[in-house]
Amino acid sequence: MLTLASKLKRDDGGRTGRASGASDSTHRVSIRDRLLTKEVAELETNLPSTCKASFPDEDKLHHFQLAVSPDEGYYQSGRFQFEIDVPEAYNMVPPKVRCLTRIWHPNITENGEICLSLLREHSIDGTGWAPTRTLKDVVWGLNSLFTDLLNFDDPLNIDAAEHHLRDKEDFRNKVQDYIKHYAR
């Protein structure tokens, strides 16, 4: 799975110093890619049972998809796809995350924008992104949006939150309708 790790070892070729005449830039691997090699390996052993990560190109660990299939709550029986892009400036800036599945959720817009404090580069409450956070935090945060981090008090999708406050049963029905049409 971790072909980037083997690629890094192959590119290093066991070098202890620079080859004469070799350009340093042809063998340079970004800090992001080195971090991702370690973090993806850790993620594979600590992935929630309701999540599955997939890498369209195993040589590009900075771009992957995450499927979340909640096993409880309003979103049970749905399968929600997220696209995660890790910028070159990672881990100083958070990954960019978008929900690819149309969803009726107070913290996710129908266009895929996500309100999750740890994905904020700057946060007033101090819960935003920090260089000490990892992909594991992002995955567990996305997974928790369907259970304990489901937030109706500070919504991004105000219509969904107000719908829940007005009529919880009708909200549940609309969520199930979205799951039936978009999240199977």
PDB file of C-alpha atoms in Angstrom:
ATOM      1  CA  MET A   1       0.000   0.000   0.000  1.00  0.00           C
ATOM      2  CA  LEU A   2       2.637   2.509   1.007  1.00  0.00           C
ATOM      3  CA  THR A   3       4.404   2.740  -2.285  1.00  0.00           C
ATOM      4  CA  LEU A   4       5.637   6.233  -1.461  1.00  0.00           C
ATOM      5  CA  ALA A   5       7.678   4.803   1.421  1.00  0.00           C
ATOM      6  CA  SER A   6       9.356   2.309  -0.857  1.00  0.00           C
ATOM      7  CA  LYS A   7       9.814   5.058  -3.441  1.00  0.00           C
ATOM      8  CA  LEU A   8      11.550   7.227  -0.827  1.00  0.00           C
ATOM      9  CA  LYS A   9      13.881   4.364   0.087  1.00  0.00           C
ATOM     10  CA  ARG A  10      14.562   3.613  -3.586  1.00  0.00           C
ATOM     11  CA  ASP A  11      15.217   7.293  -4.359  1.00  0.00           C
ATOM     12  CA  ASP A  12      17.576   7.565  -1.394  1.00  0.00           C
ATOM     13  CA  GLY A  13      19.293   4.437  -2.685  1.00  0.00           C
ATOM     14  CA  GLY A  14      21.138   4.073   0.578  1.00  0.00           C
ATOM     15  CA  ARG A  15      23.093   7.240  -0.166  1.00  0.00           C
ATOM     16  CA  THR A  16      25.182   8.622   2.649  1.00  0.00           C
ATOM     17  CA  GLY A  17      26.125  11.666   0.655  1.00  0.00           C
ATOM     18  CA  ARG A  18      25.319  13.302  -2.662  1.00  0.00           C
ATOM     19  CA  ALA A  19      26.316  11.603  -5.831  1.00  0.00           C
ATOM     20  CA  SER A  20      28.827  13.648  -7.731  1.00  0.00           C
ATOM     21  CA  GLY A  21      27.125  15.916 -10.217  1.00  0.00           C
ATOM     22  CA  ALA A  22      23.619  14.856  -9.163  1.00  0.00           C
ATOM     23  CA  SER A  23      21.150  17.639  -8.721  1.00  0.00           C
ATOM     24  CA  ASP A  24      19.803  17.878  -5.181  1.00  0.00           C
ATOM     25  CA  SER A  25      16.376  18.879  -6.488  1.00  0.00           C
ATOM     26  CA  THR A  26      15.905  15.610  -8.389  1.00  0.00           C
ATOM     27  CA  HIS A  27      16.046  13.639  -5.128  1.00  0.00           C
ATOM     28  CA  ARG A  28      14.268  16.081  -2.836  1.00  0.00           C
ATOM     29  CA  VAL A  29      11.126  14.804  -1.137  1.00  0.00           C
ATOM     30  CA  SER A  30       8.854  17.293   0.552  1.00  0.00           C
ATOM     31  CA  ILE A  31       8.319  17.388   4.283  1.00  0.00           C
ATOM     32  CA  ARG A  32       4.628  16.822   3.590  1.00  0.00           C
ATOM     33  CA  ASP A  33       5.317  13.553   1.773  1.00  0.00           C
ATOM     34  CA  ARG A  34       7.635  12.315   4.521  1.00  0.00           C
ATOM     35  CA  LEU A  35       4.994  13.123   7.164  1.00  0.00           C
ATOM     36  CA  LEU A  36       2.248  11.499   5.109  1.00  0.00           C
ATOM     37  CA  THR A  37       4.202   8.264   4.722  1.00  0.00           C
ATOM     38  CA  LYS A  38       4.286   7.924   8.499  1.00  0.00           C
ATOM     39  CA  GLU A  39       0.749   9.227   9.119  1.00  0.00           C
ATOM     40  CA  VAL A  40      -0.927   7.020   6.513  1.00  0.00           C
ATOM     41  CA  ALA A  41       0.751   3.936   7.995  1.00  0.00           C
ATOM     42  CA  GLU A  42      -0.513   4.977  11.446  1.00  0.00           C
ATOM     43  CA  LEU A  43      -3.948   5.740  10.045  1.00  0.00           C
ATOM     44  CA  GLU A  44      -4.250   2.269   8.542  1.00  0.00           C
ATOM     45  CA  THR A  45      -3.843   0.722  11.999  1.00  0.00           C
ATOM     46  CA  ASN A  46      -6.102   3.247  13.790  1.00  0.00           C
ATOM     47  CA  LEU A  47      -8.952   3.743  11.334  1.00  0.00           C
ATOM     48  CA  PRO A  48     -12.439   3.728  12.900  1.00  0.00           C
ATOM     49  CA  SER A  49     -14.432   0.630  11.954  1.00  0.00           C
ATOM     50  CA  THR A  50     -16.953   2.886  10.187  1.00  0.00           C
ATOM     51  CA  CYS A  51     -14.308   4.397   7.871  1.00  0.00           C
ATOM     52  CA  LYS A  52     -12.396   3.253   4.828  1.00  0.00           C
ATOM     53  CA  ALA A  53      -9.613   5.238   3.144  1.00  0.00           C
ATOM     54  CA  SER A  54      -8.775   4.785  -0.519  1.00  0.00           C
ATOM     55  CA  PHE A  55      -5.922   6.189  -2.551  1.00  0.00           C
ATOM     56  CA  PRO A  56      -6.666   6.617  -6.284  1.00  0.00           C
ATOM     57  CA  ASP A  57      -2.909   6.940  -6.883  1.00  0.00           C
ATOM     58  CA  GLU A  58      -0.810   5.204  -4.237  1.00  0.00           C
ATOM     59  CA  ASP A  59       2.158   7.397  -5.144  1.00  0.00           C
ATOM     60  CA  LYS A  60       0.125  10.483  -4.145  1.00  0.00           C
ATOM     61  CA  LEU A  61      -0.653  10.068  -0.466  1.00  0.00           C
ATOM     62  CA  HIS A  62      -1.615  13.757  -0.375  1.00  0.00           C
ATOM     63  CA  HIS A  63      -4.863  13.049  -2.251  1.00  0.00           C
ATOM     64  CA  PHE A  64      -7.265  10.410  -1.029  1.00  0.00           C
ATOM     65  CA  GLN A  65     -10.881   9.617  -0.324  1.00  0.00           C
ATOM     66  CA  LEU A  66     -12.543   8.571   2.873  1.00  0.00           C
ATOM     67  CA  ALA A  67     -15.829   6.681   3.098  1.00  0.00           C
ATOM     68  CA  VAL A  68     -17.747   7.019   6.363  1.00  0.00           C
ATOM     69  CA  SER A  69     -20.568   4.554   7.025  1.00  0.00           C
ATOM     70  CA  PRO A  70     -22.136   5.481  10.389  1.00  0.00           C
ATOM     71  CA  ASP A  71     -23.467   2.565  12.398  1.00  0.00           C
ATOM     72  CA  GLU A  72     -25.741   4.626  14.645  1.00  0.00           C
ATOM     73  CA  GLY A  73     -27.818   7.796  14.728  1.00  0.00           C
ATOM     74  CA  TYR A  74     -29.608   9.727  11.990  1.00  0.00           C
ATOM     75  CA  TYR A  75     -27.075   8.783   9.300  1.00  0.00           C
ATOM     76  CA  GLN A  76     -26.962   5.035   9.962  1.00  0.00           C
ATOM     77  CA  SER A  77     -27.009   2.989   6.736  1.00  0.00           C
ATOM     78  CA  GLY A  78     -25.534   5.820   4.667  1.00  0.00           C
ATOM     79  CA  ARG A  79     -22.134   5.839   2.987  1.00  0.00           C
ATOM     80  CA  PHE A  80     -20.608   9.299   2.753  1.00  0.00           C
ATOM     81  CA  GLN A  81     -17.572  10.033   0.583  1.00  0.00           C
ATOM     82  CA  PHE A  82     -15.042  12.723   1.469  1.00  0.00           C
ATOM     83  CA  GLU A  83     -12.171  14.005  -0.647  1.00  0.00           C
ATOM     84  CA  ILE A  84      -9.055  14.974   1.283  1.00  0.00           C
ATOM     85  CA  ASP A  85      -6.272  17.038  -0.272  1.00  0.00           C
ATOM     86  CA  VAL A  86      -3.186  17.687   1.797  1.00  0.00           C
ATOM     87  CA  PRO A  87      -1.464  20.931   0.709  1.00  0.00           C
ATOM     88  CA  GLU A  88       2.290  21.237   0.285  1.00  0.00           C
ATOM     89  CA  ALA A  89       2.440  23.450   3.419  1.00  0.00           C
ATOM     90  CA  TYR A  90       1.098  20.595   5.587  1.00  0.00           C
ATOM     91  CA  ASN A  91       1.417  20.307   8.621  1.00  0.00           C
ATOM     92  CA  MET A  92       1.422  24.055   9.130  1.00  0.00           C
ATOM     93  CA  VAL A  93      -1.975  24.258   7.381  1.00  0.00           C
ATOM     94  CA  PRO A  94      -4.860  21.791   7.564  1.00  0.00           C
ATOM     95  CA  PRO A  95      -5.914  19.433   4.803  1.00  0.00           C
ATOM     96  CA  LYS A  96      -8.704  20.601   2.485  1.00  0.00           C
ATOM     97  CA  VAL A  97     -11.743  18.378   2.905  1.00  0.00           C
ATOM     98  CA  ARG A  98     -14.950  18.250   0.896  1.00  0.00           C
ATOM     99  CA  CYS A  99     -17.951  15.975   1.177  1.00  0.00           C
ATOM    100  CA  LEU A 100     -18.669  14.407  -2.221  1.00  0.00           C
ATOM    101  CA  THR A 101     -22.006  12.926  -1.148  1.00  0.00           C
ATOM    102  CA  ARG A 102     -25.062  15.142  -1.096  1.00  0.00           C
ATOM    103  CA  ILE A 103     -26.257  15.220   2.501  1.00  0.00           C
ATOM    104  CA  TRP A 104     -28.796  16.920   4.780  1.00  0.00           C
ATOM    105  CA  HIS A 105     -26.596  17.781   7.761  1.00  0.00           C
ATOM    106  CA  PRO A 106     -26.247  20.865   9.986  1.00  0.00           C
ATOM    107  CA  ASN A 107     -22.444  20.912   9.681  1.00  0.00           C
ATOM    108  CA  ILE A 108     -22.118  20.024   5.981  1.00  0.00           C
ATOM    109  CA  THR A 109     -23.657  22.016   3.149  1.00  0.00           C
ATOM    110  CA  GLU A 110     -25.306  20.325   0.203  1.00  0.00           C
ATOM    111  CA  ASN A 111     -22.314  21.574  -1.841  1.00  0.00           C
ATOM    112  CA  GLY A 112     -19.866  19.651   0.352  1.00  0.00           C
ATOM    113  CA  GLU A 113     -18.439  22.410   2.546  1.00  0.00           C
ATOM    114  CA  ILE A 114     -17.663  21.172   6.059  1.00  0.00           C
ATOM    115  CA  CYS A 115     -17.767  22.924   9.411  1.00  0.00           C
ATOM    116  CA  LEU A 116     -15.302  21.129  11.646  1.00  0.00           C
ATOM    117  CA  SER A 117     -13.200  23.301  13.940  1.00  0.00           C
ATOM    118  CA  LEU A 118      -9.979  21.318  13.528  1.00  0.00           C
ATOM    119  CA  LEU A 119     -10.074  22.061   9.774  1.00  0.00           C
ATOM    120  CA  ARG A 120      -9.937  25.808  10.432  1.00  0.00           C
ATOM    121  CA  GLU A 121      -6.543  27.338   9.922  1.00  0.00           C
ATOM    122  CA  HIS A 122      -7.309  30.089  12.436  1.00  0.00           C
ATOM    123  CA  SER A 123      -9.772  29.480  15.248  1.00  0.00           C
ATOM    124  CA  ILE A 124     -10.813  31.871  17.986  1.00  0.00           C
ATOM    125  CA  ASP A 125     -11.565  29.068  20.451  1.00  0.00           C
ATOM    126  CA  GLY A 126      -8.167  27.395  20.041  1.00  0.00           C
ATOM    127  CA  THR A 127      -9.639  24.160  18.660  1.00  0.00           C
ATOM    128  CA  GLY A 128      -8.533  24.822  15.089  1.00  0.00           C
ATOM    129  CA  TRP A 129      -5.629  23.342  13.206  1.00  0.00           C
ATOM    130  CA  ALA A 130      -2.254  23.035  14.892  1.00  0.00           C
ATOM    131  CA  PRO A 131       0.963  21.450  13.551  1.00  0.00           C
ATOM    132  CA  THR A 132       0.588  18.749  16.209  1.00  0.00           C
ATOM    133  CA  ARG A 133      -2.602  17.452  14.558  1.00  0.00           C
ATOM    134  CA  THR A 134      -2.492  14.549  12.116  1.00  0.00           C
ATOM    135  CA  LEU A 135      -4.611  12.865   9.463  1.00  0.00           C
ATOM    136  CA  LYS A 136      -5.885  10.560  12.183  1.00  0.00           C
ATOM    137  CA  ASP A 137      -7.444  13.603  13.909  1.00  0.00           C
ATOM    138  CA  VAL A 138      -9.089  14.643  10.649  1.00  0.00           C
ATOM    139  CA  VAL A 139     -10.530  11.174   9.977  1.00  0.00           C
ATOM    140  CA  TRP A 140     -11.817  10.740  13.526  1.00  0.00           C
ATOM    141  CA  GLY A 141     -13.274  14.275  13.380  1.00  0.00           C
ATOM    142  CA  LEU A 142     -15.129  13.538  10.138  1.00  0.00           C
ATOM    143  CA  ASN A 143     -16.396  10.266  11.575  1.00  0.00           C
ATOM    144  CA  SER A 144     -17.609  12.096  14.695  1.00  0.00           C
ATOM    145  CA  LEU A 145     -19.649  14.554  12.623  1.00  0.00           C
ATOM    146  CA  PHE A 146     -22.199  11.756  12.386  1.00  0.00           C
ATOM    147  CA  THR A 147     -22.338  11.081  16.128  1.00  0.00           C
ATOM    148  CA  ASP A 148     -20.984  13.146  19.021  1.00  0.00           C
ATOM    149  CA  LEU A 149     -19.844  16.191  16.986  1.00  0.00           C
ATOM    150  CA  LEU A 150     -23.204  16.572  15.241  1.00  0.00           C
ATOM    151  CA  ASN A 151     -23.818  20.231  16.145  1.00  0.00           C
ATOM    152  CA  PHE A 152     -27.214  21.886  15.741  1.00  0.00           C
ATOM    153  CA  ASP A 153     -26.235  24.955  17.810  1.00  0.00           C
ATOM    154  CA  ASP A 154     -23.485  26.298  15.530  1.00  0.00           C
ATOM    155  CA  PRO A 155     -24.522  25.094  12.053  1.00  0.00           C
ATOM    156  CA  LEU A 156     -23.076  25.713   8.629  1.00  0.00           C
ATOM    157  CA  ASN A 157     -26.299  24.482   7.026  1.00  0.00           C
ATOM    158  CA  ILE A 158     -28.779  26.648   8.954  1.00  0.00           C
ATOM    159  CA  ASP A 159     -31.789  25.187   7.122  1.00  0.00           C
ATOM    160  CA  ALA A 160     -30.927  21.665   8.281  1.00  0.00           C
ATOM    161  CA  ALA A 161     -30.397  22.791  11.879  1.00  0.00           C
ATOM    162  CA  GLU A 162     -33.672  24.743  11.957  1.00  0.00           C
ATOM    163  CA  HIS A 163     -35.460  21.793  10.377  1.00  0.00           C
ATOM    164  CA  HIS A 164     -34.208  19.585  13.222  1.00  0.00           C
ATOM    165  CA  LEU A 165     -35.393  22.098  15.839  1.00  0.00           C
ATOM    166  CA  ARG A 166     -38.867  22.347  14.233  1.00  0.00           C
ATOM    167  CA  ASP A 167     -39.543  18.672  13.635  1.00  0.00           C
ATOM    168  CA  LYS A 168     -37.053  15.963  14.563  1.00  0.00           C
ATOM    169  CA  GLU A 169     -39.087  13.176  12.951  1.00  0.00           C
ATOM    170  CA  ASP A 170     -39.407  15.030   9.630  1.00  0.00           C
ATOM    171  CA  PHE A 171     -35.663  15.830   9.823  1.00  0.00           C
ATOM    172  CA  ARG A 172     -34.941  12.104  10.246  1.00  0.00           C
ATOM    173  CA  ASN A 173     -37.183  11.321   7.257  1.00  0.00           C
ATOM    174  CA  LYS A 174     -35.399  13.871   5.072  1.00  0.00           C
ATOM    175  CA  VAL A 175     -31.993  12.497   6.106  1.00  0.00           C
ATOM    176  CA  GLN A 176     -33.148   8.983   5.203  1.00  0.00           C
ATOM    177  CA  ASP A 177     -34.473  10.248   1.873  1.00  0.00           C
ATOM    178  CA  TYR A 178     -31.065  11.804   1.086  1.00  0.00           C
ATOM    179  CA  ILE A 179     -29.372   8.547   2.091  1.00  0.00           C
ATOM    180  CA  LYS A 180     -31.683   6.568  -0.191  1.00  0.00           C
ATOM    181  CA  HIS A 181     -30.984   8.853  -3.158  1.00  0.00           C
ATOM    182  CA  TYR A 182     -27.345   9.882  -2.683  1.00  0.00           C
ATOM    183  CA  ALA A 183     -25.528   7.814  -0.046  1.00  0.00           C
ATOM    184  CA  ARG A 184     -25.844   4.137  -0.994  1.00  0.00           C
TER     185      ARG A 184
END
